Amino acid sequence: GENVEQHPSTLSVQEGDSAVIKCTYSDSASNYFPWYKQELGKRPQLIIDIRSNVGEKKDQRIAVTLNKTAKHFSLHITETQPEDSAVYFCAANGGDYKLSFGAGTTVTVRA
Amino acid sequence: GAGVSQSPSNKVTEKGKDVELRCDPISGHTALYWYRQRLGQGLEFLIYFQGNSAPDKSGLPSDRFSAERTGESVSTLTIQRTQQEDSAVYLCASSPTGGGEKLFFGSGTQLSVL
């Protein structure tokens, strides 16, 4: 099955700076890579996703890049704001469509 | 409904008792997923349904765990003879397309086994 690894586990950034989270996956059959944001005590919510036929996707201050050859993908948040503080999870769907998640990155934006 | 609904939101039970957790997906969503999230941890895949069928049950932690889905709608996750290590938030998600895409999560059931 799919195995997703995520780094770093915690990330502290100054407001206005950028944050980058990196993930690797193992199953070459994976073709869908979403990112979820989970605020404290809340449910995970999809913030951006990318398919394997695309190398980069951007939505306002967030962007995701995918390197299929190296089997890694990254989330970039620019001009961070206090409301960006949350746990972020990457995921990959694997050939069996189970959607496996990384362990999560706790992002803290310092005012 | 407007979103994925889970009940109960909180469940406290004694070790050895059985519990049943319910998930009402978004109407029309064909795929339904169950995950477990221990405190401060990631999302552990348990099982998913495409329609009423579960193609892969290998994520269920033990034979004390079972799940079913009927009418391509409501799903129940049953844990028999609960143990303290079962304490966690159980999250349900539904998807309009399957393939692990576009999951919408419920608020979860916080299970505490004393």
JSON list of C-alpha atoms in Angstrom, two decimals:
[
{"chain": "A", "resi": 1, "resn": "GLY", "atom": "CA", "xyz": [0.00, 0.00, 0.00]},
{"chain": "A", "resi": 2, "resn": "GLU", "atom": "CA", "xyz": [0.86, 3.67, -0.11]},
{"chain": "A", "resi": 3, "resn": "ASN", "atom": "CA", "xyz": [3.23, 5.18, 2.48]},
{"chain": "A", "resi": 4, "resn": "VAL", "atom": "CA", "xyz": [3.36, 8.96, 2.85]},
{"chain": "A", "resi": 5, "resn": "GLU", "atom": "CA", "xyz": [6.08, 10.71, 4.84]},
{"chain": "A", "resi": 6, "resn": "GLN", "atom": "CA", "xyz": [5.80, 14.38, 5.82]},
{"chain": "A", "resi": 7, "resn": "HIS", "atom": "CA", "xyz": [8.38, 16.89, 7.05]},
{"chain": "A", "resi": 8, "resn": "PRO", "atom": "CA", "xyz": [8.81, 18.86, 9.21]},
{"chain": "A", "resi": 9, "resn": "SER", "atom": "CA", "xyz": [6.54, 17.79, 12.04]},
{"chain": "A", "resi": 10, "resn": "THR", "atom": "CA", "xyz": [6.47, 21.34, 13.42]},
{"chain": "A", "resi": 11, "resn": "LEU", "atom": "CA", "xyz": [7.13, 24.66, 11.75]},
{"chain": "A", "resi": 12, "resn": "SER", "atom": "CA", "xyz": [7.24, 28.12, 13.31]},
{"chain": "A", "resi": 13, "resn": "VAL", "atom": "CA", "xyz": [7.35, 31.15, 11.03]},
{"chain": "A", "resi": 14, "resn": "GLN", "atom": "CA", "xyz": [7.17, 34.90, 11.46]},
{"chain": "A", "resi": 15, "resn": "GLU", "atom": "CA", "xyz": [4.01, 36.50, 10.12]},
{"chain": "A", "resi": 16, "resn": "GLY", "atom": "CA", "xyz": [4.58, 37.52, 6.53]},
{"chain": "A", "resi": 17, "resn": "ASP", "atom": "CA", "xyz": [7.24, 34.88, 5.89]},
{"chain": "A", "resi": 18, "resn": "SER", "atom": "CA", "xyz": [6.76, 31.76, 3.76]},
{"chain": "A", "resi": 19, "resn": "ALA", "atom": "CA", "xyz": [6.18, 28.20, 4.98]},
{"chain": "A", "resi": 20, "resn": "VAL", "atom": "CA", "xyz": [7.09, 25.04, 3.08]},
{"chain": "A", "resi": 21, "resn": "ILE", "atom": "CA", "xyz": [6.01, 21.49, 3.91]},
{"chain": "A", "resi": 22, "resn": "LYS", "atom": "CA", "xyz": [7.37, 18.49, 2.02]},
{"chain": "A", "resi": 23, "resn": "CYS", "atom": "CA", "xyz": [5.97, 15.01, 1.49]},
{"chain": "A", "resi": 24, "resn": "THR", "atom": "CA", "xyz": [7.18, 11.85, -0.22]},
{"chain": "A", "resi": 25, "resn": "TYR", "atom": "CA", "xyz": [5.10, 8.89, -1.35]},
{"chain": "A", "resi": 26, "resn": "SER", "atom": "CA", "xyz": [5.93, 5.32, -2.26]},
{"chain": "A", "resi": 27, "resn": "ASP", "atom": "CA", "xyz": [3.25, 4.07, -4.67]},
{"chain": "A", "resi": 28, "resn": "SER", "atom": "CA", "xyz": [4.00, 5.07, -8.25]},
{"chain": "A", "resi": 29, "resn": "ALA", "atom": "CA", "xyz": [0.32, 4.43, -9.07]},
{"chain": "A", "resi": 30, "resn": "SER", "atom": "CA", "xyz": [-0.75, 7.44, -6.95]},
{"chain": "A", "resi": 31, "resn": "ASN", "atom": "CA", "xyz": [-2.25, 10.11, -9.19]},
{"chain": "A", "resi": 32, "resn": "TYR", "atom": "CA", "xyz": [-3.96, 12.47, -6.75]},
{"chain": "A", "resi": 33, "resn": "PHE", "atom": "CA", "xyz": [-2.31, 14.50, -3.98]},
{"chain": "A", "resi": 34, "resn": "PRO", "atom": "CA", "xyz": [-4.48, 16.65, -1.70]},
{"chain": "A", "resi": 35, "resn": "TRP", "atom": "CA", "xyz": [-3.58, 18.86, 1.24]},
{"chain": "A", "resi": 36, "resn": "TYR", "atom": "CA", "xyz": [-5.85, 19.23, 4.26]},
{"chain": "A", "resi": 37, "resn": "LYS", "atom": "CA", "xyz": [-5.83, 21.86, 6.98]},
{"chain": "A", "resi": 38, "resn": "GLN", "atom": "CA", "xyz": [-7.07, 21.01, 10.46]},
{"chain": "A", "resi": 39, "resn": "GLU", "atom": "CA", "xyz": [-7.56, 23.80, 12.96]},
{"chain": "A", "resi": 40, "resn": "LEU", "atom": "CA", "xyz": [-7.59, 22.95, 16.65]},
{"chain": "A", "resi": 41, "resn": "GLY", "atom": "CA", "xyz": [-10.67, 20.92, 17.51]},
{"chain": "A", "resi": 42, "resn": "LYS", "atom": "CA", "xyz": [-12.05, 21.11, 13.99]},
{"chain": "A", "resi": 43, "resn": "ARG", "atom": "CA", "xyz": [-12.46, 18.69, 11.11]},
{"chain": "A", "resi": 44, "resn": "PRO", "atom": "CA", "xyz": [-9.83, 18.44, 8.33]},
{"chain": "A", "resi": 45, "resn": "GLN", "atom": "CA", "xyz": [-10.69, 20.56, 5.30]},
{"chain": "A", "resi": 46, "resn": "LEU", "atom": "CA", "xyz": [-9.33, 20.29, 1.78]},
{"chain": "A", "resi": 47, "resn": "ILE", "atom": "CA", "xyz": [-7.35, 23.40, 0.86]},
{"chain": "A", "resi": 48, "resn": "ILE", "atom": "CA", "xyz": [-5.71, 22.43, -2.42]},
{"chain": "A", "resi": 49, "resn": "ASP", "atom": "CA", "xyz": [-5.08, 19.33, -4.51]},
{"chain": "A", "resi": 50, "resn": "ILE", "atom": "CA", "xyz": [-3.02, 18.37, -7.55]},
{"chain": "A", "resi": 51, "resn": "ARG", "atom": "CA", "xyz": [-3.19, 15.57, -10.07]},
{"chain": "A", "resi": 52, "resn": "SER", "atom": "CA", "xyz": [-0.23, 13.70, -11.46]},
{"chain": "A", "resi": 53, "resn": "ASN", "atom": "CA", "xyz": [-0.50, 15.29, -14.90]},
{"chain": "A", "resi": 54, "resn": "VAL", "atom": "CA", "xyz": [0.22, 18.73, -13.45]},
{"chain": "A", "resi": 55, "resn": "GLY", "atom": "CA", "xyz": [3.50, 19.95, -11.98]},
{"chain": "A", "resi": 56, "resn": "GLU", "atom": "CA", "xyz": [2.28, 22.98, -10.07]},
{"chain": "A", "resi": 57, "resn": "LYS", "atom": "CA", "xyz": [-0.98, 24.52, -8.92]},
{"chain": "A", "resi": 58, "resn": "LYS", "atom": "CA", "xyz": [-1.59, 27.82, -7.19]},
{"chain": "A", "resi": 59, "resn": "ASP", "atom": "CA", "xyz": [-4.55, 29.30, -5.32]},
{"chain": "A", "resi": 60, "resn": "GLN", "atom": "CA", "xyz": [-3.97, 32.77, -3.92]},
{"chain": "A", "resi": 61, "resn": "ARG", "atom": "CA", "xyz": [-1.32, 32.42, -1.17]},
{"chain": "A", "resi": 62, "resn": "ILE", "atom": "CA", "xyz": [-0.98, 28.65, -1.36]},
{"chain": "A", "resi": 63, "resn": "ALA", "atom": "CA", "xyz": [0.69, 26.54, -4.02]},
{"chain": "A", "resi": 64, "resn": "VAL", "atom": "CA", "xyz": [1.55, 22.90, -4.44]},
{"chain": "A", "resi": 65, "resn": "THR", "atom": "CA", "xyz": [4.33, 21.40, -6.56]},
{"chain": "A", "resi": 66, "resn": "LEU", "atom": "CA", "xyz": [4.69, 17.78, -7.64]},
{"chain": "A", "resi": 67, "resn": "ASN", "atom": "CA", "xyz": [7.74, 15.87, -8.82]},
{"chain": "A", "resi": 68, "resn": "LYS", "atom": "CA", "xyz": [6.53, 12.49, -10.06]},
{"chain": "A", "resi": 69, "resn": "THR", "atom": "CA", "xyz": [9.98, 11.22, -10.88]},
{"chain": "A", "resi": 70, "resn": "ALA", "atom": "CA", "xyz": [11.23, 11.81, -7.35]},
{"chain": "A", "resi": 71, "resn": "LYS", "atom": "CA", "xyz": [7.82, 10.97, -5.80]},
{"chain": "A", "resi": 72, "resn": "HIS", "atom": "CA", "xyz": [7.61, 14.09, -3.73]},
{"chain": "A", "resi": 73, "resn": "PHE", "atom": "CA", "xyz": [5.26, 17.04, -3.45]},
{"chain": "A", "resi": 74, "resn": "SER", "atom": "CA", "xyz": [5.30, 20.23, -1.43]},
{"chain": "A", "resi": 75, "resn": "LEU", "atom": "CA", "xyz": [2.94, 22.86, -0.04]},
{"chain": "A", "resi": 76, "resn": "HIS", "atom": "CA", "xyz": [4.01, 26.49, -0.11]},
{"chain": "A", "resi": 77, "resn": "ILE", "atom": "CA", "xyz": [2.25, 29.19, 1.88]},
{"chain": "A", "resi": 78, "resn": "THR", "atom": "CA", "xyz": [3.35, 32.75, 1.17]},
{"chain": "A", "resi": 79, "resn": "GLU", "atom": "CA", "xyz": [2.77, 35.90, 3.26]},
{"chain": "A", "resi": 80, "resn": "THR", "atom": "CA", "xyz": [1.69, 33.82, 6.23]},
{"chain": "A", "resi": 81, "resn": "GLN", "atom": "CA", "xyz": [-1.01, 35.16, 8.53]},
{"chain": "A", "resi": 82, "resn": "PRO", "atom": "CA", "xyz": [-2.07, 34.13, 12.08]},
{"chain": "A", "resi": 83, "resn": "GLU", "atom": "CA", "xyz": [-5.09, 32.30, 10.66]},
{"chain": "A", "resi": 84, "resn": "ASP", "atom": "CA", "xyz": [-2.71, 29.98, 8.80]},
{"chain": "A", "resi": 85, "resn": "SER", "atom": "CA", "xyz": [-1.78, 28.43, 12.16]},
{"chain": "A", "resi": 86, "resn": "ALA", "atom": "CA", "xyz": [-3.06, 24.84, 12.03]},
{"chain": "A", "resi": 87, "resn": "VAL", "atom": "CA", "xyz": [-2.03, 21.26, 11.36]},
{"chain": "A", "resi": 88, "resn": "TYR", "atom": "CA", "xyz": [-1.50, 20.50, 7.68]},
{"chain": "A", "resi": 89, "resn": "PHE", "atom": "CA", "xyz": [-1.74, 16.98, 6.25]},
{"chain": "A", "resi": 90, "resn": "CYS", "atom": "CA", "xyz": [-0.58, 15.79, 2.85]},
{"chain": "A", "resi": 91, "resn": "ALA", "atom": "CA", "xyz": [-2.07, 12.67, 1.30]},
{"chain": "A", "resi": 92, "resn": "ALA", "atom": "CA", "xyz": [-1.78, 10.38, -1.72]},
{"chain": "A", "resi": 93, "resn": "ASN", "atom": "CA", "xyz": [-4.46, 8.09, -3.11]},
{"chain": "A", "resi": 94, "resn": "GLY", "atom": "CA", "xyz": [-2.32, 5.06, -4.03]},
{"chain": "A", "resi": 95, "resn": "GLY", "atom": "CA", "xyz": [-3.31, 2.47, -6.60]},
{"chain": "A", "resi": 96, "resn": "ASP", "atom": "CA", "xyz": [-6.02, 1.20, -4.24]},
{"chain": "A", "resi": 97, "resn": "TYR", "atom": "CA", "xyz": [-7.66, 4.65, -3.70]},
{"chain": "A", "resi": 98, "resn": "LYS", "atom": "CA", "xyz": [-7.47, 4.41, 0.08]},
{"chain": "A", "resi": 99, "resn": "LEU", "atom": "CA", "xyz": [-6.05, 7.94, 0.50]},
{"chain": "A", "resi": 100, "resn": "SER", "atom": "CA", "xyz": [-3.14, 7.63, 2.90]},
{"chain": "A", "resi": 101, "resn": "PHE", "atom": "CA", "xyz": [-2.15, 10.66, 4.98]},
{"chain": "A", "resi": 102, "resn": "GLY", "atom": "CA", "xyz": [1.16, 11.95, 6.22]},
{"chain": "A", "resi": 103, "resn": "ALA", "atom": "CA", "xyz": [1.66, 12.41, 9.97]},
{"chain": "A", "resi": 104, "resn": "GLY", "atom": "CA", "xyz": [0.96, 16.13, 9.80]},
{"chain": "A", "resi": 105, "resn": "THR", "atom": "CA", "xyz": [2.85, 19.41, 10.26]},
{"chain": "A", "resi": 106, "resn": "THR", "atom": "CA", "xyz": [1.90, 21.82, 13.03]},
{"chain": "A", "resi": 107, "resn": "VAL", "atom": "CA", "xyz": [2.37, 25.33, 11.67]},
{"chain": "A", "resi": 108, "resn": "THR", "atom": "CA", "xyz": [2.57, 28.25, 14.08]},
{"chain": "A", "resi": 109, "resn": "VAL", "atom": "CA", "xyz": [2.61, 31.78, 12.71]},
{"chain": "A", "resi": 110, "resn": "ARG", "atom": "CA", "xyz": [4.19, 34.24, 15.17]},
{"chain": "A", "resi": 111, "resn": "ALA", "atom": "CA", "xyz": [2.73, 37.73, 15.17]},
{"chain": "B", "resi": 1, "resn": "GLY", "atom": "CA", "xyz": [-27.87, 17.46, 4.52]},
{"chain": "B", "resi": 2, "resn": "ALA", "atom": "CA", "xyz": [-25.42, 20.31, 4.30]},
{"chain": "B", "resi": 3, "resn": "GLY", "atom": "CA", "xyz": [-22.42, 18.23, 5.32]},
{"chain": "B", "resi": 4, "resn": "VAL", "atom": "CA", "xyz": [-21.23, 14.93, 6.72]},
{"chain": "B", "resi": 5, "resn": "SER", "atom": "CA", "xyz": [-22.92, 14.23, 10.01]},
{"chain": "B", "resi": 6, "resn": "GLN", "atom": "CA", "xyz": [-21.56, 11.92, 12.70]},
{"chain": "B", "resi": 7, "resn": "SER", "atom": "CA", "xyz": [-23.19, 10.69, 15.88]},
{"chain": "B", "resi": 8, "resn": "PRO", "atom": "CA", "xyz": [-22.68, 10.64, 18.71]},
{"chain": "B", "resi": 9, "resn": "SER", "atom": "CA", "xyz": [-20.21, 13.51, 18.92]},
{"chain": "B", "resi": 10, "resn": "ASN", "atom": "CA", "xyz": [-18.87, 12.11, 22.19]},
{"chain": "B", "resi": 11, "resn": "LYS", "atom": "CA", "xyz": [-19.06, 8.61, 23.60]},
{"chain": "B", "resi": 12, "resn": "VAL", "atom": "CA", "xyz": [-17.73, 7.44, 26.94]},
{"chain": "B", "resi": 13, "resn": "THR", "atom": "CA", "xyz": [-17.83, 3.71, 27.51]},
{"chain": "B", "resi": 14, "resn": "GLU", "atom": "CA", "xyz": [-16.42, 1.11, 29.83]},
{"chain": "B", "resi": 15, "resn": "LYS", "atom": "CA", "xyz": [-13.77, -1.32, 28.73]},
{"chain": "B", "resi": 16, "resn": "GLY", "atom": "CA", "xyz": [-15.33, -4.45, 27.26]},
{"chain": "B", "resi": 17, "resn": "LYS", "atom": "CA", "xyz": [-18.52, -2.79, 26.06]},
{"chain": "B", "resi": 18, "resn": "ASP", "atom": "CA", "xyz": [-19.56, -2.57, 22.40]},
{"chain": "B", "resi": 19, "resn": "VAL", "atom": "CA", "xyz": [-20.04, 0.79, 20.67]},
{"chain": "B", "resi": 20, "resn": "GLU", "atom": "CA", "xyz": [-21.64, 1.80, 17.40]},
{"chain": "B", "resi": 21, "resn": "LEU", "atom": "CA", "xyz": [-20.66, 4.97, 15.58]},
{"chain": "B", "resi": 22, "resn": "ARG", "atom": "CA", "xyz": [-22.81, 6.43, 12.84]},
{"chain": "B", "resi": 23, "resn": "CYS", "atom": "CA", "xyz": [-22.00, 8.46, 9.75]},
{"chain": "B", "resi": 24, "resn": "ASP", "atom": "CA", "xyz": [-24.46, 10.22, 7.46]},
{"chain": "B", "resi": 25, "resn": "PRO", "atom": "CA", "xyz": [-22.62, 11.24, 4.28]},
{"chain": "B", "resi": 26, "resn": "ILE", "atom": "CA", "xyz": [-23.48, 14.08, 1.94]},
{"chain": "B", "resi": 27, "resn": "SER", "atom": "CA", "xyz": [-26.41, 13.01, -0.21]},
{"chain": "B", "resi": 28, "resn": "GLY", "atom": "CA", "xyz": [-25.28, 11.51, -3.52]},
{"chain": "B", "resi": 29, "resn": "HIS", "atom": "CA", "xyz": [-21.70, 10.86, -2.43]},
{"chain": "B", "resi": 30, "resn": "THR", "atom": "CA", "xyz": [-20.77, 7.38, -3.60]},
{"chain": "B", "resi": 31, "resn": "ALA", "atom": "CA", "xyz": [-17.62, 6.89, -1.55]},
{"chain": "B", "resi": 32, "resn": "LEU", "atom": "CA", "xyz": [-17.38, 6.87, 2.25]},
{"chain": "B", "resi": 33, "resn": "TYR", "atom": "CA", "xyz": [-14.24, 6.62, 4.40]},
{"chain": "B", "resi": 34, "resn": "TRP", "atom": "CA", "xyz": [-13.50, 5.96, 8.07]},
{"chain": "B", "resi": 35, "resn": "TYR", "atom": "CA", "xyz": [-10.31, 7.18, 9.74]},
{"chain": "B", "resi": 36, "resn": "ARG", "atom": "CA", "xyz": [-9.05, 7.10, 13.31]},
{"chain": "B", "resi": 37, "resn": "GLN", "atom": "CA", "xyz": [-7.13, 10.01, 14.82]},
{"chain": "B", "resi": 38, "resn": "ARG", "atom": "CA", "xyz": [-5.44, 9.58, 18.16]},
{"chain": "B", "resi": 39, "resn": "LEU", "atom": "CA", "xyz": [-4.65, 12.71, 20.17]},
{"chain": "B", "resi": 40, "resn": "GLY", "atom": "CA", "xyz": [-1.98, 14.76, 18.41]},
{"chain": "B", "resi": 41, "resn": "GLN", "atom": "CA", "xyz": [-1.53, 12.15, 15.70]},
{"chain": "B", "resi": 42, "resn": "GLY", "atom": "CA", "xyz": [-2.26, 11.78, 12.00]},
{"chain": "B", "resi": 43, "resn": "LEU", "atom": "CA", "xyz": [-5.19, 10.13, 10.26]},
{"chain": "B", "resi": 44, "resn": "GLU", "atom": "CA", "xyz": [-5.11, 6.34, 10.29]},
{"chain": "B", "resi": 45, "resn": "PHE", "atom": "CA", "xyz": [-7.09, 4.74, 7.45]},
{"chain": "B", "resi": 46, "resn": "LEU", "atom": "CA", "xyz": [-9.62, 2.14, 8.61]},
{"chain": "B", "resi": 47, "resn": "ILE", "atom": "CA", "xyz": [-11.93, 1.29, 5.71]},
{"chain": "B", "resi": 48, "resn": "TYR", "atom": "CA", "xyz": [-13.65, 2.79, 2.69]},
{"chain": "B", "resi": 49, "resn": "PHE", "atom": "CA", "xyz": [-16.86, 2.02, 0.83]},
{"chain": "B", "resi": 50, "resn": "GLN", "atom": "CA", "xyz": [-17.60, 2.45, -2.84]},
{"chain": "B", "resi": 51, "resn": "GLY", "atom": "CA", "xyz": [-21.38, 2.25, -2.88]},
{"chain": "B", "resi": 52, "resn": "ASN", "atom": "CA", "xyz": [-22.22, -0.40, -0.30]},
{"chain": "B", "resi": 53, "resn": "SER", "atom": "CA", "xyz": [-19.10, -2.47, -0.93]},
{"chain": "B", "resi": 54, "resn": "ALA", "atom": "CA", "xyz": [-15.85, -2.30, 1.00]},
{"chain": "B", "resi": 55, "resn": "PRO", "atom": "CA", "xyz": [-13.07, -3.30, -1.43]},
{"chain": "B", "resi": 56, "resn": "ASP", "atom": "CA", "xyz": [-10.40, -3.34, 1.26]},
{"chain": "B", "resi": 57, "resn": "LYS", "atom": "CA", "xyz": [-10.86, -4.05, 4.95]},
{"chain": "B", "resi": 58, "resn": "SER", "atom": "CA", "xyz": [-7.17, -4.44, 5.73]},
{"chain": "B", "resi": 59, "resn": "GLY", "atom": "CA", "xyz": [-7.03, -1.13, 7.62]},
{"chain": "B", "resi": 60, "resn": "LEU", "atom": "CA", "xyz": [-9.31, -2.34, 10.40]},
{"chain": "B", "resi": 61, "resn": "PRO", "atom": "CA", "xyz": [-7.04, -2.75, 13.48]},
{"chain": "B", "resi": 62, "resn": "SER", "atom": "CA", "xyz": [-8.50, -6.06, 14.64]},
{"chain": "B", "resi": 63, "resn": "ASP", "atom": "CA", "xyz": [-11.48, -8.37, 14.25]},
{"chain": "B", "resi": 64, "resn": "ARG", "atom": "CA", "xyz": [-13.22, -6.37, 16.97]},
{"chain": "B", "resi": 65, "resn": "PHE", "atom": "CA", "xyz": [-13.79, -3.66, 14.35]},
{"chain": "B", "resi": 66, "resn": "SER", "atom": "CA", "xyz": [-16.44, -3.95, 11.66]},
{"chain": "B", "resi": 67, "resn": "ALA", "atom": "CA", "xyz": [-18.27, -1.54, 9.39]},
{"chain": "B", "resi": 68, "resn": "GLU", "atom": "CA", "xyz": [-21.19, -1.60, 7.05]},
{"chain": "B", "resi": 69, "resn": "ARG", "atom": "CA", "xyz": [-22.97, 0.74, 4.71]},
{"chain": "B", "resi": 70, "resn": "THR", "atom": "CA", "xyz": [-26.53, 0.43, 3.49]},
{"chain": "B", "resi": 71, "resn": "GLY", "atom": "CA", "xyz": [-28.51, 2.13, 0.77]},
{"chain": "B", "resi": 72, "resn": "GLU", "atom": "CA", "xyz": [-25.33, 3.84, -0.42]},
{"chain": "B", "resi": 73, "resn": "SER", "atom": "CA", "xyz": [-25.94, 6.19, 2.47]},
{"chain": "B", "resi": 74, "resn": "VAL", "atom": "CA", "xyz": [-25.55, 5.70, 6.21]},
{"chain": "B", "resi": 75, "resn": "SER", "atom": "CA", "xyz": [-22.55, 3.81, 7.54]},
{"chain": "B", "resi": 76, "resn": "THR", "atom": "CA", "xyz": [-21.93, 2.36, 10.99]},
{"chain": "B", "resi": 77, "resn": "LEU", "atom": "CA", "xyz": [-18.59, 1.48, 12.53]},
{"chain": "B", "resi": 78, "resn": "THR", "atom": "CA", "xyz": [-18.89, -1.05, 15.34]},
{"chain": "B", "resi": 79, "resn": "ILE", "atom": "CA", "xyz": [-16.20, -1.74, 17.91]},
{"chain": "B", "resi": 80, "resn": "GLN", "atom": "CA", "xyz": [-16.78, -4.83, 20.03]},
{"chain": "B", "resi": 81, "resn": "ARG", "atom": "CA", "xyz": [-15.24, -5.43, 23.45]},
{"chain": "B", "resi": 82, "resn": "THR", "atom": "CA", "xyz": [-13.68, -1.97, 23.53]},
{"chain": "B", "resi": 83, "resn": "GLN", "atom": "CA", "xyz": [-10.17, -1.51, 24.88]},
{"chain": "B", "resi": 84, "resn": "GLN", "atom": "CA", "xyz": [-8.49, 1.62, 26.23]},
{"chain": "B", "resi": 85, "resn": "GLU", "atom": "CA", "xyz": [-6.29, 1.84, 23.13]},
{"chain": "B", "resi": 86, "resn": "ASP", "atom": "CA", "xyz": [-9.46, 2.33, 21.07]},
{"chain": "B", "resi": 87, "resn": "SER", "atom": "CA", "xyz": [-9.82, 5.80, 22.58]},
{"chain": "B", "resi": 88, "resn": "ALA", "atom": "CA", "xyz": [-9.54, 8.29, 19.72]},
{"chain": "B", "resi": 89, "resn": "VAL", "atom": "CA", "xyz": [-11.55, 10.51, 17.40]},
{"chain": "B", "resi": 90, "resn": "TYR", "atom": "CA", "xyz": [-13.22, 8.50, 14.66]},
{"chain": "B", "resi": 91, "resn": "LEU", "atom": "CA", "xyz": [-13.64, 10.57, 11.52]},
{"chain": "B", "resi": 92, "resn": "CYS", "atom": "CA", "xyz": [-15.93, 9.80, 8.63]},
{"chain": "B", "resi": 93, "resn": "ALA", "atom": "CA", "xyz": [-15.61, 11.40, 5.20]},
{"chain": "B", "resi": 94, "resn": "SER", "atom": "CA", "xyz": [-17.58, 11.15, 1.99]},
{"chain": "B", "resi": 95, "resn": "SER", "atom": "CA", "xyz": [-16.62, 11.85, -1.61]},
{"chain": "B", "resi": 96, "resn": "PRO", "atom": "CA", "xyz": [-18.70, 12.44, -4.74]},
{"chain": "B", "resi": 97, "resn": "THR", "atom": "CA", "xyz": [-16.26, 10.63, -6.97]},
{"chain": "B", "resi": 98, "resn": "GLY", "atom": "CA", "xyz": [-14.27, 8.05, -5.06]},
{"chain": "B", "resi": 99, "resn": "GLY", "atom": "CA", "xyz": [-10.63, 7.42, -5.93]},
{"chain": "B", "resi": 100, "resn": "GLY", "atom": "CA", "xyz": [-9.64, 9.16, -2.72]},
{"chain": "B", "resi": 101, "resn": "GLU", "atom": "CA", "xyz": [-10.62, 12.52, -4.18]},
{"chain": "B", "resi": 102, "resn": "LYS", "atom": "CA", "xyz": [-12.40, 15.52, -2.66]},
{"chain": "B", "resi": 103, "resn": "LEU", "atom": "CA", "xyz": [-13.10, 14.08, 0.78]},
{"chain": "B", "resi": 104, "resn": "PHE", "atom": "CA", "xyz": [-15.47, 16.03, 3.01]},
{"chain": "B", "resi": 105, "resn": "PHE", "atom": "CA", "xyz": [-15.01, 15.19, 6.66]},
{"chain": "B", "resi": 106, "resn": "GLY", "atom": "CA", "xyz": [-17.51, 15.04, 9.49]},
{"chain": "B", "resi": 107, "resn": "SER", "atom": "CA", "xyz": [-16.75, 16.49, 12.93]},
{"chain": "B", "resi": 108, "resn": "GLY", "atom": "CA", "xyz": [-15.91, 13.09, 14.29]},
{"chain": "B", "resi": 109, "resn": "THR", "atom": "CA", "xyz": [-16.90, 10.98, 17.28]},
{"chain": "B", "resi": 110, "resn": "GLN", "atom": "CA", "xyz": [-14.65, 11.34, 20.31]},
{"chain": "B", "resi": 111, "resn": "LEU", "atom": "CA", "xyz": [-14.53, 7.88, 21.88]},
{"chain": "B", "resi": 112, "resn": "SER", "atom": "CA", "xyz": [-13.22, 7.48, 25.40]},
{"chain": "B", "resi": 113, "resn": "VAL", "atom": "CA", "xyz": [-12.83, 3.99, 26.84]},
{"chain": "B", "resi": 114, "resn": "LEU", "atom": "CA", "xyz": [-12.45, 3.96, 30.61]}
]
